[in-house]
Coordinates of C-alpha atoms and ligand atoms in Angstrom, one line a residue:
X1 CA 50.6 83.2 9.4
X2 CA 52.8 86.2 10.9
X3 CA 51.6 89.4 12.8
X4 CA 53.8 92.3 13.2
X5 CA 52.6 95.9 14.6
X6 CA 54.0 99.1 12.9
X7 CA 53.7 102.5 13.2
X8 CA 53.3 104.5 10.0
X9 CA 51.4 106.5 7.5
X10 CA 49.5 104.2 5.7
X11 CA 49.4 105.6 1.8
X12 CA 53.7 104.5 2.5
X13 CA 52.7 101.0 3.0
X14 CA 53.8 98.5 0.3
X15 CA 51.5 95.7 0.9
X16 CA 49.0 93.9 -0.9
X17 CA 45.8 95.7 1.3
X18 CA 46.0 98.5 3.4
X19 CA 42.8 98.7 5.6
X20 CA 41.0 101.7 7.1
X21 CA 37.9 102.4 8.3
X22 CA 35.3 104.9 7.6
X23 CA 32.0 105.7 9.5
X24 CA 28.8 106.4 8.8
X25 CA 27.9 110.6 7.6
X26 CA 30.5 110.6 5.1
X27 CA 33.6 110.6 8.1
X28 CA 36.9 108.9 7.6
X29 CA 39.3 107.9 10.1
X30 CA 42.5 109.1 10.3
X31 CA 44.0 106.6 8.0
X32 CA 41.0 106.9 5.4
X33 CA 41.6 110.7 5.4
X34 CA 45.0 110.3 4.5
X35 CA 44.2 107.9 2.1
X36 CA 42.6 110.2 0.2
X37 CA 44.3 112.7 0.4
X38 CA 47.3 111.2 -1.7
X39 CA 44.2 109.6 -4.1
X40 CA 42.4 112.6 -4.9
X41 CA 39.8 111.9 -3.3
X42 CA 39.4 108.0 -4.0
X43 CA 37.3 107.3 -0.1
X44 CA 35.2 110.9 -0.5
X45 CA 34.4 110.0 -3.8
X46 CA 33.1 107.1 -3.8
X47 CA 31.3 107.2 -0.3
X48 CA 29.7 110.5 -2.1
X49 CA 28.3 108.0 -4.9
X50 CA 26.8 105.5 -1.9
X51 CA 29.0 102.8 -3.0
X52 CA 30.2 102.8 0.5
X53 CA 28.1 104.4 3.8
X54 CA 29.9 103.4 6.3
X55 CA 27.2 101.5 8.0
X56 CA 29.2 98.8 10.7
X57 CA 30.2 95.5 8.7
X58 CA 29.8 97.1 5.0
X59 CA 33.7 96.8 2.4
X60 CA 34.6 97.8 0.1
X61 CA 37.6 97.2 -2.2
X62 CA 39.5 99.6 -4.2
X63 CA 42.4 98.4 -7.0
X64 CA 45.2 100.6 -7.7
X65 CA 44.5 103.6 -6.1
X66 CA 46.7 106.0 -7.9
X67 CA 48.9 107.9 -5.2
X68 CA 49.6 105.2 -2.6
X69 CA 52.0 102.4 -2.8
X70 CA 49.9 99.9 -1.8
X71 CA 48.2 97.7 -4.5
X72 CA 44.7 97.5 -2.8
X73 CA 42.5 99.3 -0.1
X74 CA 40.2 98.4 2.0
X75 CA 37.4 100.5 3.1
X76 CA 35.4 98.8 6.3
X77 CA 32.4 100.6 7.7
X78 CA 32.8 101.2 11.6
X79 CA 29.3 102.5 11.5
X80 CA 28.5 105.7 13.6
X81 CA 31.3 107.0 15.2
X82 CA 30.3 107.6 18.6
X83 CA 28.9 105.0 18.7
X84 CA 32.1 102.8 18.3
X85 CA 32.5 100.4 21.3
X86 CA 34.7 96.9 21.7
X87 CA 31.9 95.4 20.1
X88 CA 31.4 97.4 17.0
X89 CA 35.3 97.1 16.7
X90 CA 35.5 93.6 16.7
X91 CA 32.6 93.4 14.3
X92 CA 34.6 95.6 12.1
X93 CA 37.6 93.7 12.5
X94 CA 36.0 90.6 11.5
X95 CA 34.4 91.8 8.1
X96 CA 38.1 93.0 7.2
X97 CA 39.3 89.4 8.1
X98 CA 36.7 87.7 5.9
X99 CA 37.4 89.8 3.1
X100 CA 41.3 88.8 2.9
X101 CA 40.2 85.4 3.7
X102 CA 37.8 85.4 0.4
X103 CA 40.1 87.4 -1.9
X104 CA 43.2 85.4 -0.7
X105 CA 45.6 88.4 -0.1
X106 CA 49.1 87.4 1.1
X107 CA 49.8 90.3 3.1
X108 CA 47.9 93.1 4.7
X109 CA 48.2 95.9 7.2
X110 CA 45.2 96.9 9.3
X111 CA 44.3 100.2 10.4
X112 CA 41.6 99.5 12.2
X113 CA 43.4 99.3 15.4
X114 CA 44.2 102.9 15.0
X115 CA 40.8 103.7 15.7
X116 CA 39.9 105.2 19.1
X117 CA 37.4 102.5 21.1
X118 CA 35.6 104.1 24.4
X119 CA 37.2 102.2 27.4
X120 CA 40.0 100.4 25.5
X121 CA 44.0 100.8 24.9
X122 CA 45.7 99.8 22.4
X123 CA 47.2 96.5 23.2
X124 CA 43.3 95.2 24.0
X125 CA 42.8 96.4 20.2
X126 CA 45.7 94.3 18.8
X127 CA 45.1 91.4 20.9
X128 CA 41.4 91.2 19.9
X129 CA 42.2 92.2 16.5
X130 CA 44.6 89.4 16.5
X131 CA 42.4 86.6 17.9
X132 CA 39.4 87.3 16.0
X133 CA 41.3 87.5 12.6
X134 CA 42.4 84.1 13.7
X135 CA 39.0 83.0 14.1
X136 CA 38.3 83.5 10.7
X137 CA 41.3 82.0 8.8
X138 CA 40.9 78.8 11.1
X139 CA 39.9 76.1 8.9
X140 CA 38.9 72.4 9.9
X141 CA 40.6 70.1 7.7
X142 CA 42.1 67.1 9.3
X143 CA 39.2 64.9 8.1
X144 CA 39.0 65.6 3.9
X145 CA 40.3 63.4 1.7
X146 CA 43.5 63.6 -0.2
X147 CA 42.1 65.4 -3.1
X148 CA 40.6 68.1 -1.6
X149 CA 43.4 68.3 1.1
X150 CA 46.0 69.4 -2.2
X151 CA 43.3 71.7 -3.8
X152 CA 43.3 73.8 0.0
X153 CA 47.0 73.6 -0.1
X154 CA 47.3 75.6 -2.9
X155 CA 45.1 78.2 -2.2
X156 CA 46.4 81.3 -1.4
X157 CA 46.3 82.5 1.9
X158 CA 47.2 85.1 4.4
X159 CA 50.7 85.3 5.6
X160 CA 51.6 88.5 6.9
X161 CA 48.9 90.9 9.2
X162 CA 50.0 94.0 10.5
X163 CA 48.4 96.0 12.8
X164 CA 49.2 99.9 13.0
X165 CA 49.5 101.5 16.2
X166 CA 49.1 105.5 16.5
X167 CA 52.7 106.0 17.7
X168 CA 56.2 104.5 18.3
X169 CA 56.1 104.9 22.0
X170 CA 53.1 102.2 22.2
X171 CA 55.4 99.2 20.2
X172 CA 56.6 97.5 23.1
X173 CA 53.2 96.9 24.6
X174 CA 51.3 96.4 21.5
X175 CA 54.4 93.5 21.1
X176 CA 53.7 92.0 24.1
X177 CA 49.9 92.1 23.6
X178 CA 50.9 90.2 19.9
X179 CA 53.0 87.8 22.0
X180 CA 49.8 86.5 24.0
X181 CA 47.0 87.0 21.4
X182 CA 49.1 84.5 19.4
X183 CA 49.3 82.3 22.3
X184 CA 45.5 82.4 23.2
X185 CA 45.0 82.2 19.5
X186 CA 46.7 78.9 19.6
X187 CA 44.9 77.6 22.2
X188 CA 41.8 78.3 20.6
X189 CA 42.6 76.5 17.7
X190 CA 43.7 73.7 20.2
X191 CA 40.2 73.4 21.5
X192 CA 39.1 74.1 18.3
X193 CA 40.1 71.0 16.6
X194 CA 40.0 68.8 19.3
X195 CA 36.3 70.1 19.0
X196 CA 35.9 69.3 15.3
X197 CA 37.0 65.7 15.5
X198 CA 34.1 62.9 15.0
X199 CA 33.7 61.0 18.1
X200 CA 35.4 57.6 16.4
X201 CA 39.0 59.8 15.9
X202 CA 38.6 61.7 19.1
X203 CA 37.7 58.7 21.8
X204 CA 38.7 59.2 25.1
X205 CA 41.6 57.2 24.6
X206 CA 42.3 59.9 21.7
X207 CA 42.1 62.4 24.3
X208 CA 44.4 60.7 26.8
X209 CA 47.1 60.6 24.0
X210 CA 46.5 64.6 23.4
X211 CA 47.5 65.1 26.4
X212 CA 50.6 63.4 26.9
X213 CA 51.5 65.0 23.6
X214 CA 50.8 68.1 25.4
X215 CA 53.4 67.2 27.8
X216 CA 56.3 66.2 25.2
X217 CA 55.7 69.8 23.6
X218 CA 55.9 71.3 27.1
X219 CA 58.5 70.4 29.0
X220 CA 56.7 71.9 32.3
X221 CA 53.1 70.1 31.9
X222 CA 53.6 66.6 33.4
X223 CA 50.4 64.4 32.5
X224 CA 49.4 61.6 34.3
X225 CA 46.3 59.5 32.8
X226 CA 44.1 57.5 35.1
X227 CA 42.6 54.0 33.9
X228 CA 39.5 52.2 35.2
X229 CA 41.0 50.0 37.1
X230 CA 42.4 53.6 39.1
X231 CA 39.2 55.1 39.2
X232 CA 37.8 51.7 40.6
X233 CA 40.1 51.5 43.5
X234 CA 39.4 55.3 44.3
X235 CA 35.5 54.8 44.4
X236 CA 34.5 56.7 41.0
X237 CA 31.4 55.0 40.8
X238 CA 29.4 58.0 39.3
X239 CA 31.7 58.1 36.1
X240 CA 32.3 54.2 35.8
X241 CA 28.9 54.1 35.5
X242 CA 28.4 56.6 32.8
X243 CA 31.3 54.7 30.7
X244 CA 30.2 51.0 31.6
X245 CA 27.6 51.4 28.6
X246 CA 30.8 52.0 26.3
X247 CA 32.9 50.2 24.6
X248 CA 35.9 52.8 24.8
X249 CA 37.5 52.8 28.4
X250 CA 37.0 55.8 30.4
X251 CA 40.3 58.2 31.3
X252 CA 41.0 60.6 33.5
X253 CA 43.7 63.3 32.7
X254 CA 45.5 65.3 35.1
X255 CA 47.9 67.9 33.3
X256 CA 50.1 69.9 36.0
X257 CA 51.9 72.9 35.1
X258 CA 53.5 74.1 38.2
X259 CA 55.9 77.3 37.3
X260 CA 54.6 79.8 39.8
X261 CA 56.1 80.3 42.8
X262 CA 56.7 77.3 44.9
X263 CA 53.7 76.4 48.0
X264 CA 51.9 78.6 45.7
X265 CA 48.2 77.2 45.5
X266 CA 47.4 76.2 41.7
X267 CA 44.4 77.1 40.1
X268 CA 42.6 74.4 38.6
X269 CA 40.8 73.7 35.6
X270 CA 38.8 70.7 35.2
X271 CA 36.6 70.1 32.0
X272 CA 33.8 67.6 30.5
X273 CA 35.4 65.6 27.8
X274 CA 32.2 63.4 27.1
X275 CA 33.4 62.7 23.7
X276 CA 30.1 61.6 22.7
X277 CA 26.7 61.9 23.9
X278 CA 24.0 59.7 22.8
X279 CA 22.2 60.3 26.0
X280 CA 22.2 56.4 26.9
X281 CA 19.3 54.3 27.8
X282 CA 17.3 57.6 27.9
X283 CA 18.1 57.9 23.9
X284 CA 18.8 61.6 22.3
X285 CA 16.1 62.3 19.2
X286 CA 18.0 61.7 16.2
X287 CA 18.1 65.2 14.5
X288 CA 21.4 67.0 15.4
X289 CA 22.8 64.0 18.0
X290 CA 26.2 64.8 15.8
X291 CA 26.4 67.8 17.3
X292 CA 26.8 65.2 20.8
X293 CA 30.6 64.9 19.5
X294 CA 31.1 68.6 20.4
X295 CA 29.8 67.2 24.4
X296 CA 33.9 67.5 25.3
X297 CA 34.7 71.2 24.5
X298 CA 35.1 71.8 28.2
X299 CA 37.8 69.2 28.7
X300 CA 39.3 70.9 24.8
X301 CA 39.1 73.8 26.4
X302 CA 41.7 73.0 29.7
X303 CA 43.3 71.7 26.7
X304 CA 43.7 74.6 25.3
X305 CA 44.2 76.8 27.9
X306 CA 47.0 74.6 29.3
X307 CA 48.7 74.8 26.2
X308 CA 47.9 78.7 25.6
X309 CA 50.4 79.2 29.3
X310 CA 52.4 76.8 28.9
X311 CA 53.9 78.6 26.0
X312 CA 54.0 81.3 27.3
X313 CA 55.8 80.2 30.3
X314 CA 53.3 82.3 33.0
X315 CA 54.5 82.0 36.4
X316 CA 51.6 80.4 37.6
X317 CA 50.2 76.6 39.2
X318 CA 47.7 75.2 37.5
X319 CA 46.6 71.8 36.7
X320 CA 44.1 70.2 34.5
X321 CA 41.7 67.8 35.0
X322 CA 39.9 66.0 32.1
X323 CA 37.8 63.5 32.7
X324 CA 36.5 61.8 29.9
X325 CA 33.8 58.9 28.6
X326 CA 31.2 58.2 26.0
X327 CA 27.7 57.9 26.5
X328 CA 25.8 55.3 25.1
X329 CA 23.0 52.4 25.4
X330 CA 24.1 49.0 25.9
X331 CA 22.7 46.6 28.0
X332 CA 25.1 47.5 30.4
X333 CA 24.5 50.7 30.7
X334 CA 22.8 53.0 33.3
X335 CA 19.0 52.4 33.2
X336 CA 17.1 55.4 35.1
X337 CA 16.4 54.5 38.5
X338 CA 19.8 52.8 39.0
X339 CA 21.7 54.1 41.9
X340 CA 25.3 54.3 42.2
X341 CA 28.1 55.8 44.6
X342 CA 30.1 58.6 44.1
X343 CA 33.7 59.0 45.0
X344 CA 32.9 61.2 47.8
X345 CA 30.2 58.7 49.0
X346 CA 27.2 61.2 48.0
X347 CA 24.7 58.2 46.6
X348 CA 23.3 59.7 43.1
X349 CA 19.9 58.2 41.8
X350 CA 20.6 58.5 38.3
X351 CA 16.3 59.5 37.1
X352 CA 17.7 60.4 33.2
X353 CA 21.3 58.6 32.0
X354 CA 21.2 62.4 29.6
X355 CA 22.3 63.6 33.0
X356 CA 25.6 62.0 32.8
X357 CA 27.8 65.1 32.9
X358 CA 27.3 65.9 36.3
X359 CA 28.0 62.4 36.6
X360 CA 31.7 62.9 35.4
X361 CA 32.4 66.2 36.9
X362 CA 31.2 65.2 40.3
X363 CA 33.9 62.2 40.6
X364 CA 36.5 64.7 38.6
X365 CA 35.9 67.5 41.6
X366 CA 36.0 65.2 44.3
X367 CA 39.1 64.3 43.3
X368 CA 40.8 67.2 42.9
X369 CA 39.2 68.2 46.5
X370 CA 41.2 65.1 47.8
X371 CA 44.5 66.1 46.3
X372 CA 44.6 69.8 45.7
X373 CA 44.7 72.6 47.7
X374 CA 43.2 75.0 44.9
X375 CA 43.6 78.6 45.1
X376 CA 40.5 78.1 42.8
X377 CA 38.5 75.3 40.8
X378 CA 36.9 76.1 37.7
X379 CA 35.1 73.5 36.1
X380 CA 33.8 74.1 32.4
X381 CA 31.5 71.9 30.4
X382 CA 28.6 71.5 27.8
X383 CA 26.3 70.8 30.4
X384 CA 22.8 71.5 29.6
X385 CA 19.8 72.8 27.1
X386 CA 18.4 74.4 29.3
X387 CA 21.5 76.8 29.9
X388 CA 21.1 77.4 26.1
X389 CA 17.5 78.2 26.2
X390 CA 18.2 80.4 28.8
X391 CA 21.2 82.7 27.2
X392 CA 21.6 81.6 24.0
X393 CA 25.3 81.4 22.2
X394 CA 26.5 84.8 23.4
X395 CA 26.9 84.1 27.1
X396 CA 28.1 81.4 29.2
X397 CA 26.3 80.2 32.4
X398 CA 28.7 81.3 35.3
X399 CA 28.2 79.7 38.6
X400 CA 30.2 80.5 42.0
X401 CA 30.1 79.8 45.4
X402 CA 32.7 82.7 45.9
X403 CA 32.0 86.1 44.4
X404 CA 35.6 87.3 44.2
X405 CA 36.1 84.7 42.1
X406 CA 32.9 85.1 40.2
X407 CA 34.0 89.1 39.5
X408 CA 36.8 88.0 38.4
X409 CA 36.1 85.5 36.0
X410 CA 33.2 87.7 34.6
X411 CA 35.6 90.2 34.3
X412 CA 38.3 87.6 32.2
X413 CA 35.1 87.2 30.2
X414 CA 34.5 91.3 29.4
X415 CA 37.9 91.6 28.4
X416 CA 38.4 88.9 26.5
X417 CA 35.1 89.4 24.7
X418 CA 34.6 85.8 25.5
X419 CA 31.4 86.7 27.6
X420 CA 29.7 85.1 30.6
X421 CA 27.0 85.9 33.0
X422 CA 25.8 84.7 36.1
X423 CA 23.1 82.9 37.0
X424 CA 22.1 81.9 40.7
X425 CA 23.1 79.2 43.2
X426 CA 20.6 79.6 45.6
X427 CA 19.7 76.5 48.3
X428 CA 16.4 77.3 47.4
X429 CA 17.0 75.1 43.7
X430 CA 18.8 72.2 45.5
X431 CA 15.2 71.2 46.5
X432 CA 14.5 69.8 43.1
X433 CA 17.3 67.6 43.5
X434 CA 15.6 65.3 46.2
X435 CA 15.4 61.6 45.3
X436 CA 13.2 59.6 48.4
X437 CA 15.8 56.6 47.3
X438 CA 19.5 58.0 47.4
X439 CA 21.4 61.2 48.6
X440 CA 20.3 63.2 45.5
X441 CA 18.8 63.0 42.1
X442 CA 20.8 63.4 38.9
X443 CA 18.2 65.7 37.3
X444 CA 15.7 68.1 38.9
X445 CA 13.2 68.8 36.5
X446 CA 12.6 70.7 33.6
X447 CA 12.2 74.4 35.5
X448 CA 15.8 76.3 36.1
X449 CA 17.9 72.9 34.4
X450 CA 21.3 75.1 34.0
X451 CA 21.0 76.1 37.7
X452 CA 19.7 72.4 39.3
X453 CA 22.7 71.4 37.6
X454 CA 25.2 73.6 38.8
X455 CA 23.7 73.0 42.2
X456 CA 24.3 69.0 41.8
X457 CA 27.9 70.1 41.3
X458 CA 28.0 72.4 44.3
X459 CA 27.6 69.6 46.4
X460 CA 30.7 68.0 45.7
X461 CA 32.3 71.2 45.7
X462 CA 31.1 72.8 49.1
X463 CA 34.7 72.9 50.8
X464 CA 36.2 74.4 47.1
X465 CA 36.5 78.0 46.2
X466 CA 34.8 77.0 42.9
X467 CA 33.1 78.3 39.4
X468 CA 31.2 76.3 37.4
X469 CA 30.9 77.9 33.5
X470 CA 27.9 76.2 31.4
X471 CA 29.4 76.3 27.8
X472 CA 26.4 74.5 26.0
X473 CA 25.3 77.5 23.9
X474 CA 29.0 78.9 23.6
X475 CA 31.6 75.8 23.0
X476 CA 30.3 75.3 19.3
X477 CA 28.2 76.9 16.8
X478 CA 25.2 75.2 14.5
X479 CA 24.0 76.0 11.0
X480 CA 26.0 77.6 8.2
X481 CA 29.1 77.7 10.2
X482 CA 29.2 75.0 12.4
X483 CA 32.0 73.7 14.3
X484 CA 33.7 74.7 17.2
X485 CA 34.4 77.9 18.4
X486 CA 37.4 77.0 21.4
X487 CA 35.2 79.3 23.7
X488 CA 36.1 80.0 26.4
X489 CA 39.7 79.4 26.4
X490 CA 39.9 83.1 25.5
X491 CA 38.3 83.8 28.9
X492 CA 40.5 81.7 31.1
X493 CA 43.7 83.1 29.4
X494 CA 42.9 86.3 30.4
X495 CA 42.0 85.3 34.2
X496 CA 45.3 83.2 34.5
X497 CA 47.3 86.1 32.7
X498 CA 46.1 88.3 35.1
X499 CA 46.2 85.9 38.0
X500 CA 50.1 85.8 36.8
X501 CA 50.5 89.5 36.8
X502 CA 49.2 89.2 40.4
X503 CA 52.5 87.3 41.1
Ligands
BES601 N1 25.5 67.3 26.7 C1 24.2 67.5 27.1 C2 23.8 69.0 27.2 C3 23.5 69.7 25.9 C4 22.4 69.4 25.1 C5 24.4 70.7 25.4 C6 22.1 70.0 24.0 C7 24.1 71.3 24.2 C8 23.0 71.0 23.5 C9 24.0 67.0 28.5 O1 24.7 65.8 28.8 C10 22.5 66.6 28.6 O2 22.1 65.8 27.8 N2 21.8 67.3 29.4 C11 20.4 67.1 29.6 C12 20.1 67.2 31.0 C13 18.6 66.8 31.3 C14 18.5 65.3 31.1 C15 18.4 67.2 32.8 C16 19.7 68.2 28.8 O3 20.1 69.4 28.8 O4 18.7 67.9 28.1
MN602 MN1 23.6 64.1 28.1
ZN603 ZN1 26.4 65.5 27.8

């Protein structure tokens, strides 16, 4: 698929669909209005007769107007005008997408992003426009059989999008904002799929191999891949002990993309890549443990988000860290009680094996403490319920022990529309992580679980400048369209853009 932006009137366009918005009280945009002026009166007519109100979401589509060159429009309701804020714009966007996606136009140009949003420029509106189009054409298909693998490849699909821009003068940067919304879009996808894949394709060992692909593609990423036997000699006892109950070997995968300035500090990126989650001896209820593949869309995410840069060659350091095991009873597994060592000698009484993320992040951070000096460490991961219960899918649970870098990743998250919030990391909540047999617990009770776990983190991070993003309720989505939604690679592509624009 191919996006282009293009200034121009749009009842000129020859292309399949032309798209314009109309809002609610019988008012057209710009790009309706002239629309109907060369139909006589095709959008006031039937908006008059109700078959179109406006209201935000609603489409409708016209054949041969008479008047325009195009063969089709598409009327999207933007719902109340003044009302139309980054939010009801990317809703809008998003019903347009669907609609070429179901009718299975080949080429379409969107006014949409003609339409003026409070606070936000043009290339925001072709960038989001542009990610969240992808969105909707993704499809997850690496795992049907031939048969229906031929019957997808011959449907019809969208192959050029264009998005109009008021005037010439705003091309160039609504080009450049094409240039990276294709490159997030990417490495959405990325995460996406690596998402998607049933824990017996996508093993850790799967994951290692990912990411020394990653490094053929991109001449600048190097990957190195730690084994056992590496983690053994460097002490990881908290995540050997998560994968001892596997069969599949733990790894550990360090992606470096170094192409900022040199003795510049790199920002790092480290991500769960639990690739699945049983729970262990303390043994997940059965309905929805599938869903416990999805348990290493942080570590998809670095993925992602290294890939998303590395294309488009940001002068910036950054490296990513991965680690990654299953989690699974055996009779060699962890058994609650057990106590074990972590690399940075912290003793961990491990009181639920569930609570094995931590487990794998804590050895992960300790590491990159040892060999890094980070300008930052963000560690993402699908870390618990309870940060679920507690925002839902809209929101990611942002942690920080540094508030410039909390603004700033909340602030990634705003733009982006890839959303977080904070939640506090008060000493008060390390309480609940007393154990009376080792240095701390692995679990702290049922109250506050998103923030007890962010504080087990924090204590293997206290010399780090460090953020910690719960992406339980945000990394994939259940029901009718399940499957992973690459979140929030989005979010850290804006922060290391920005961070590059820094210099
Ligand atoms: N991967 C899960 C967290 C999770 C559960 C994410 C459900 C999304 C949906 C994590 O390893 C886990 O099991 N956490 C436990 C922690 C508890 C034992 C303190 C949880 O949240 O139940
Ligand atoms: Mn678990
Ligand atoms: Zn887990």
């Amino acid at each position: 698929m191919e996006f282009f932006v293009k200034s121009g009137n749009p009842e000129k366009q020859r292309v399949g669909c032309v798209i314009v918005g109309v809002f609610e009280r019988r008012s057209p945009s710009t790009a309706a209005q002239s629309v109907d002026d060369h139909t006589d009166g095709l959008v006031s007519s039937v908006m008059r007769r109700g078959d179109m109100d406006g209201r935000l979401g609603q489409t409708l589509l016209l054949q041969r107007p008479n008047g325009i060159f195009a063969d089709r429009v598409l009327l999207v309701g933007c719902g109340r005008e003044r009302q139309f804020d980054d939010a009801a714009f990317l809703y809008a966007n998003a019903a347009a997408a669907r609609v070429l996606d179901e009718i299975g136009a080949i080429e379409a140009i969107t006014y949409l992003t003609e339409l003026r949003v409070k606070g936000r420029e043009t290339p925001w509106k072709v960038k989001q426009a542009l990610v969240s189009s992808r969105d909707i054409f993704y499809r997850f298909e690496d795992c049907l059989g031939k048969g229906a693998k031929n019957h997808q490849k011959n449907k019809k699909a969208l192959q050029r999008l264009t998005f109009a821009v008021s005037s010439r003068i705003e091309l160039p940067d609504a080009e450049q904002a094409l240039l990276e919304a294709v490159a997030i879009a990417d490495g959405v996808d990325l995460a996406k799929t690596l998402g998607n894949l049933p824990g017996n394709i996508c093993t850790p060992s799967y994951l290692a191999e990912q990411a020394q692909k990653l490094a053929k593609t991109h001449s600048k990423i190097k990957t190195r891949v730690l084994e056992e036997a590496d983690m053994e000699k460097l002490g990881m006892g908290a995540l050997l002990s998560v994968s001892r109950g596997s069969r599949q070997p733990a790894k550990l995968m360090i992606m470096e993309y170094m192409a900022g300035a040199k003795g510049s500090k790199p920002i790092v990126l480290v991500g769960k890549g639990l690739t699945f989650d049983a729970g262990g001896i303390s043994l997940k209820p059965a309905p929805a443990m599938d869903e416990m593949k999805y348990d290493m869309c942080g570590g998809a995410a670095v993925f992602g988000a290294m890939q998303t840069i590395a294309s488009l060659g940001l002068p910036v350091n950054v490296v990513g860290v991965v680690p990654s095991s299953e989690n699974l009873p055996d009779g060699d597994a962890n058994k609650p009680g057990d106590i074990v060592t972590s690399m940075a000698g912290i003793t961990i009484e491990i009181l639920n094996t569930d609570a094995e993320g931590r487990l794998i992040l804590c050895d992960a951070l300790t590491y990159v403490e040892q060999n890094y000096d980070a300008e930052a460490v963000i560690d993402m991961a699908t870390l618990t319920g309870a940060c679920v219960i507690a925002l839902g899918n809209h929101a990611t649970g942002l942690f920080s022990n540094n508030d410039k870098l909390a603004r700033e990743l909340l602030a990634a998250g705003d733009n982006s529309f890839d959303r977080a919030w904070q939640l506090p990391l008060w000493p008060e909540y390390d309480q609940q992580l007393k154990s009376p047999f080792a240095d701390v617990a692995n679990v702290g009770g049922r109250e506050a679980g998103a923030i007890t776990a962010a504080s087990f983190l924090h204590r293997f991070t206290k010399k780090l400048r460090w953020a910690h993003l719960d992406i339980a309720g945000t990394a994939w989505k259940s029901g009718k369209d399940k499957g992973a939604t690459g979140r929030p690679v989005a979010l850290l592509s804006e922060y290391l853009i920005g961070k590059s624009r820094q210099g």
